[in-house]
Tab-separated table of C-alpha atoms in Angstrom:
chain	number	residue	atom	x	y	z
A	864	MET	CA	13.169	-31.986	58.494
A	865	SER	CA	11.612	-30.644	55.222
A	866	LYS	CA	14.971	-30.015	53.350
A	867	ILE	CA	18.297	-31.741	53.164
A	868	ASN	CA	21.071	-29.283	52.190
A	869	GLY	CA	18.541	-26.817	50.873
A	870	ILE	CA	16.763	-29.450	48.675
A	871	GLU	CA	13.222	-30.531	49.730
A	872	THR	CA	12.743	-34.246	50.465
A	873	GLU	CA	10.602	-36.515	48.590
A	874	TRP	CA	8.281	-36.704	51.784
A	875	THR	CA	7.683	-32.982	52.053
A	876	ILE	CA	7.212	-32.791	48.139
A	877	LEU	CA	4.485	-35.643	48.557
A	878	GLN	CA	2.989	-33.834	51.363
A	879	ARG	CA	2.520	-30.703	49.422
A	880	GLN	CA	0.997	-32.438	46.565
A	881	HIS	CA	-1.615	-33.948	48.950
A	882	GLY	CA	-2.299	-30.666	50.554
A	883	ASN	CA	-0.963	-31.660	53.939
A	884	LEU	CA	1.569	-28.931	53.811
A	885	PRO	CA	1.323	-25.263	52.619
A	886	GLU	CA	2.792	-24.329	49.183
A	887	ALA	CA	6.482	-23.535	49.297
A	888	LEU	CA	7.283	-19.802	49.293
A	889	GLU	CA	9.423	-20.151	46.077
A	890	GLU	CA	6.583	-21.782	44.035
A	891	LYS	CA	4.239	-19.074	45.203
A	892	GLU	CA	6.553	-16.232	44.171
A	893	GLN	CA	7.216	-18.100	40.810
A	894	ASP	CA	3.437	-18.390	40.135
A	895	LYS	CA	3.061	-14.500	40.811
A	896	VAL	CA	5.835	-13.849	38.389
A	897	VAL	CA	4.141	-16.193	35.683
A	898	TYR	CA	0.853	-14.531	36.417
A	899	PHE	CA	2.090	-10.837	36.107
A	900	LYS	CA	4.254	-11.648	33.131
A	901	SER	CA	1.029	-13.159	31.541
A	902	ALA	CA	-1.015	-10.307	32.456
A	903	SER	CA	1.544	-7.750	31.108
A	904	GLU	CA	1.771	-9.621	27.857
A	905	GLU	CA	-1.973	-9.667	27.471
A	906	PHE	CA	-2.246	-5.802	28.060
A	907	GLU	CA	0.719	-4.985	25.699
A	908	ASN	CA	-1.227	-7.325	23.020
A	909	LYS	CA	-4.335	-5.416	23.697
A	910	LEU	CA	-2.535	-1.974	23.188
A	911	SER	CA	-0.909	-3.162	19.990
A	912	GLU	CA	-4.201	-4.042	18.397
A	913	ALA	CA	-6.293	-1.073	19.613
A	914	SER	CA	-7.061	2.002	17.543
A	915	LEU	CA	-5.822	5.494	18.271
A	916	GLU	CA	-9.240	6.158	19.754
A	917	GLN	CA	-9.318	2.998	21.884
A	918	LEU	CA	-5.932	3.966	23.214
A	919	GLN	CA	-7.113	7.333	24.270
A	920	GLN	CA	-10.162	5.674	26.169
A	921	ILE	CA	-7.755	3.303	27.964
A	922	GLU	CA	-5.661	6.319	28.854
A	923	GLN	CA	-8.561	7.416	31.016
A	924	ASP	CA	-8.196	4.365	33.314
A	925	LYS	CA	-7.159	5.556	36.582
A	926	TYR	CA	-5.984	2.120	37.620
A	927	LEU	CA	-3.063	1.888	35.300
A	928	ASP	CA	0.399	1.575	36.814
A	929	GLN	CA	3.343	3.535	35.848
A	930	GLU	CA	4.647	0.805	33.562
A	931	GLU	CA	1.453	0.181	31.893
A	932	ASP	CA	1.068	3.930	31.373
A	933	ASP	CA	4.556	4.122	30.012
A	934	LEU	CA	3.762	1.378	27.488
A	935	LEU	CA	0.560	3.019	26.656
A	936	GLN	CA	2.138	6.391	25.872
A	937	GLN	CA	4.899	4.552	23.852
A	938	ILE	CA	2.262	2.759	21.653
A	939	LYS	CA	0.170	6.026	21.209
A	940	ALA	CA	3.092	7.950	20.100
A	941	LYS	CA	3.902	5.341	17.529
A	942	ARG	CA	0.201	5.389	16.327
A	943	LEU	CA	0.038	9.190	16.088
A	944	GLN	CA	3.117	8.940	13.932
A	945	GLU	CA	1.757	6.411	11.713
A	946	LEU	CA	-1.350	8.609	11.304
A	947	LYS	CA	0.684	11.555	10.434
A	948	GLN	CA	2.671	9.702	7.791
A	949	LYS	CA	-0.499	8.345	6.177
A	950	GLN	CA	-1.900	11.858	6.042
A	951	LEU	CA	1.181	13.230	4.336
A	952	ALA	CA	1.157	10.418	1.881
A	953	ASN	CA	-2.569	10.555	1.057
A	954	LYS	CA	-2.540	13.921	-0.521
A	955	PHE	CA	-3.818	13.306	-4.103
A	956	GLY	CA	-7.335	12.022	-5.229
A	957	GLY	CA	-9.007	12.428	-8.427
A	958	VAL	CA	-7.454	12.472	-11.994
A	959	LYS	CA	-5.965	16.003	-12.862
A	960	ASP	CA	-5.797	17.297	-16.406
A	961	ILE	CA	-2.484	18.597	-17.520
A	962	SER	CA	-1.026	20.389	-20.406
A	963	ALA	CA	2.121	19.271	-22.418
A	964	THR	CA	3.786	22.374	-20.699
A	965	GLU	CA	2.937	21.127	-17.384
A	966	TYR	CA	4.057	17.511	-18.110
A	967	VAL	CA	7.639	17.641	-16.586
A	968	LYS	CA	6.415	19.460	-13.487
A	969	GLU	CA	3.521	17.542	-12.657
A	970	VAL	CA	4.642	14.122	-13.462
A	971	CYS	CA	8.540	14.237	-12.724
A	972	GLU	CA	9.271	17.188	-10.372
A	973	ASN	CA	6.306	17.876	-8.108
A	974	PRO	CA	4.932	14.399	-6.822
A	975	GLY	CA	7.493	13.784	-4.237
A	976	LYS	CA	10.169	11.013	-3.733
A	977	GLY	CA	8.941	7.464	-4.148
A	978	VAL	CA	5.302	8.641	-5.397
A	979	TYR	CA	3.875	6.677	-8.319
A	980	VAL	CA	2.252	8.674	-10.996
A	981	LEU	CA	-0.175	7.274	-13.503
A	982	VAL	CA	-0.479	9.134	-16.704
A	983	HIS	CA	-3.368	8.642	-19.235
A	984	LEU	CA	-2.581	9.797	-22.695
A	985	TYR	CA	-5.960	9.919	-24.254
A	986	ALA	CA	-7.812	11.106	-27.422
A	987	PRO	CA	-11.313	12.504	-26.591
A	988	ALA	CA	-13.124	10.469	-29.351
A	989	ARG	CA	-11.916	7.345	-28.447
A	990	GLU	CA	-14.432	5.165	-26.352
A	991	GLU	CA	-11.582	3.193	-24.914
A	992	CYS	CA	-10.173	6.209	-23.252
A	993	LYS	CA	-13.590	6.949	-21.706
A	994	ILE	CA	-13.574	3.512	-20.134
A	995	LEU	CA	-9.965	3.831	-18.821
A	996	ASP	CA	-10.890	7.332	-17.460
A	997	ASP	CA	-13.806	5.985	-15.551
A	998	ARG	CA	-11.686	3.113	-13.970
A	999	LEU	CA	-8.628	5.535	-13.034
A	1000	GLN	CA	-11.286	8.077	-11.439
A	1001	THR	CA	-12.460	5.096	-9.247
A	1002	LEU	CA	-8.968	4.079	-8.321
A	1003	SER	CA	-7.859	7.642	-7.742
A	1004	GLN	CA	-10.279	7.985	-4.809
A	1005	LYS	CA	-9.254	4.744	-3.163
A	1006	PHE	CA	-5.379	5.120	-3.572
A	1007	LEU	CA	-4.813	8.697	-2.343
A	1008	ASP	CA	-1.009	8.174	-2.277
A	1009	ILE	CA	-0.997	7.738	-6.001
A	1010	LYS	CA	-0.933	10.760	-8.368
A	1011	PHE	CA	-3.298	10.273	-11.328
A	1012	VAL	CA	-3.055	12.676	-14.387
A	1013	ARG	CA	-4.311	12.689	-17.833
A	1014	VAL	CA	-3.198	14.532	-20.995
A	1015	ARG	CA	-4.357	14.560	-24.553
A	1016	GLY	CA	-1.809	12.185	-26.471
A	1017	SER	CA	-1.397	14.402	-29.516
A	1018	ALA	CA	-0.749	17.331	-27.412
A	1019	ALA	CA	1.763	15.877	-25.231
A	1020	ILE	CA	3.504	14.176	-28.170
A	1021	PRO	CA	3.220	15.856	-31.764
A	1022	ASN	CA	1.787	13.191	-34.272
A	1023	PHE	CA	1.075	10.821	-31.485
A	1024	PRO	CA	-1.537	8.433	-33.087
A	1025	ASP	CA	-4.988	8.490	-31.696
A	1026	SER	CA	-4.888	4.644	-32.319
A	1027	ASN	CA	-2.363	4.321	-29.517
A	1028	CYS	CA	-4.779	5.850	-27.157
A	1029	PRO	CA	-5.467	5.081	-24.424
A	1030	THR	CA	-1.835	4.670	-23.146
A	1031	LEU	CA	-1.064	4.366	-19.550
A	1032	LEU	CA	2.350	5.297	-18.372
A	1033	ILE	CA	3.734	4.660	-15.009
A	1034	TYR	CA	6.175	6.909	-13.352
A	1035	ARG	CA	8.198	7.091	-10.283
A	1036	ASN	CA	10.924	9.552	-9.204
A	1037	GLY	CA	10.875	11.203	-12.565
A	1038	ASN	CA	11.430	7.764	-14.410
A	1039	ASN	CA	9.024	6.002	-16.842
A	1040	LEU	CA	8.889	2.557	-15.630
A	1041	GLY	CA	6.539	1.078	-18.391
A	1042	GLN	CA	3.351	1.390	-20.136
A	1043	PHE	CA	0.021	-0.256	-21.166
A	1044	VAL	CA	-0.953	0.565	-24.836
A	1045	GLY	CA	-4.687	0.047	-25.388
A	1046	LEU	CA	-7.091	-1.960	-23.143
A	1047	GLY	CA	-6.562	-5.325	-24.779
A	1048	LYS	CA	-3.836	-6.560	-22.426
A	1049	ILE	CA	-5.556	-5.246	-19.209
A	1050	GLY	CA	-9.068	-6.566	-19.719
A	1051	GLY	CA	-10.320	-5.025	-22.672
A	1052	ARG	CA	-13.682	-2.959	-22.934
A	1053	GLU	CA	-15.010	-4.998	-20.060
A	1054	MET	CA	-12.253	-4.036	-17.683
A	1055	THR	CA	-13.395	-3.123	-14.254
A	1056	ALA	CA	-11.490	-0.849	-11.668
A	1057	ALA	CA	-10.853	-4.231	-9.707
A	1058	ASP	CA	-9.174	-5.539	-12.853
A	1059	LEU	CA	-6.937	-2.536	-13.168
A	1060	GLU	CA	-6.136	-2.473	-9.366
A	1061	TRP	CA	-4.989	-6.168	-9.530
A	1062	ILE	CA	-2.785	-5.711	-12.484
A	1063	LEU	CA	-1.160	-2.376	-10.986
A	1064	ALA	CA	-0.573	-4.398	-7.694
A	1065	GLN	CA	1.182	-7.001	-9.554
A	1066	PHE	CA	3.982	-4.419	-10.347
A	1067	GLY	CA	3.952	-2.982	-6.882
A	1068	VAL	CA	2.317	0.328	-7.883
A	1069	LEU	CA	-0.319	-0.254	-5.177
A	1070	LYS	CA	-1.232	-2.657	-2.483
A	1071	THR	CA	-4.435	-4.566	-2.867
A	1072	ASP	CA	-6.367	-6.839	-0.432
A	1073	MET	CA	-7.203	-9.157	-3.370
A	1074	LYS	CA	-5.694	-12.564	-3.096
A	1075	LYS	CA	-6.380	-13.575	-6.712
A	1076	PRO	CA	-7.309	-12.082	-10.094
A	1077	PRO	CA	-10.674	-10.530	-9.906
A	1078	SER	CA	-11.687	-12.012	-13.354
A	1079	ALA	CA	-10.125	-14.285	-16.124
A	1080	ARG	CA	-9.700	-11.133	-18.047
A	1081	VAL	CA	-6.377	-10.150	-16.099
A	1082	ALA	CA	-5.187	-13.788	-15.102
A	1083	GLY	CA	-2.665	-13.673	-17.999
A	1084	ASP	CA	0.140	-11.784	-19.625
A	1085	THR	CA	-0.402	-7.921	-19.397
A	1086	GLY	CA	2.033	-6.872	-22.024
A	1087	PHE	CA	3.786	-4.530	-19.600
A	1088	LYS	CA	6.835	-2.912	-20.989
A	1089	PHE	CA	9.879	-1.504	-19.339
A	1090	THR	CA	11.299	1.315	-21.392
A	1091	GLY	CA	13.732	3.147	-19.107
A	1092	ASP	CA	13.712	6.904	-18.551
A	1093	PHE	CA	10.944	8.324	-20.504
A	1094	SER	CA	10.875	11.984	-19.158
A	1095	SER	CA	13.797	12.893	-21.614
A	1096	THR	CA	11.271	12.625	-24.600
A	1097	VAL	CA	8.972	15.536	-23.308
A	1098	GLY	CA	10.056	18.717	-25.061
A	1099	SER	CA	12.259	17.124	-27.388
A	1100	SER	CA	11.558	16.751	-31.204
A	1101	SER	CA	8.498	14.804	-32.369
A	1102	SER	CA	10.666	11.940	-33.726
A	1103	ASN	CA	12.521	11.273	-30.677
A	1104	ARG	CA	9.397	11.546	-28.755
A	1105	ARG	CA	7.840	8.860	-30.920
A	1106	SER	CA	10.685	6.392	-30.829
A	1107	ALA	CA	11.053	6.655	-27.026
A	1108	PHE	CA	7.765	5.126	-26.488
A	1109	ASP	CA	8.267	2.045	-28.389
A	1110	LEU	CA	4.731	1.803	-28.852
A	1111	ASP	CA	2.866	-0.804	-30.875
A	1112	ASP	CA	0.711	0.439	-33.593
A	1113	ASP	CA	-1.116	-2.987	-33.986
A	1114	ASN	CA	-3.259	-2.652	-30.846
A	1115	ASP	CA	-6.560	-2.185	-32.449
A	1116	ASP	CA	-7.114	-5.813	-32.715
A	1117	ASP	CA	-6.866	-6.185	-28.907
A	1118	TYR	CA	-10.004	-4.244	-28.095
């Protein structure tokens, strides 16, 4: 007797362990379940890590069963949706010149919900503005979901001093989140595009792969200021525009 009340005896268990008796049917079925479960998980992991092109190649496999094909179609649909969302988000690129009359439309109204807008207030004769222009141009080609614009400071805001240029304003959903005045707090004249990328990433404007500051220039305090809703100053009197910036005239020493 190999079982007593449905339970295998120690003798039959021992005989199976020594190969004198065939493997119990229950154990075989359990092994099959474990095998197929492992194979299914491995296939799912393979699909999850595959690119859209790789998924399309796997789709041509005529040996896929119905369950595998259903899983493939599900992940493929998800990947296509992600691609569509990325294409919709990546709609910018380059630094756009705007006028004072276009400011509200281009910065506050048109970008779209949740889009960050970086505004460079510049003075043509300032070398520091040319440096920031170059760095912003580089980032604008990398982060296509961020809108980059520039406008002459004195044109956007009457009596805006050239000494406060460059000023970099950060907008989102029509609200001014803050500003950088001059280059002193963001790396100075030696600032690289990577330096600026790191700084902007610290405030959630963009996502970077960098794990630490690219240079000692941007490892400390950036001087970032939160000033509230700045959009109301555009189109108002020059005195109101000036006070709303809360700018620091003593930035020349920072270069």
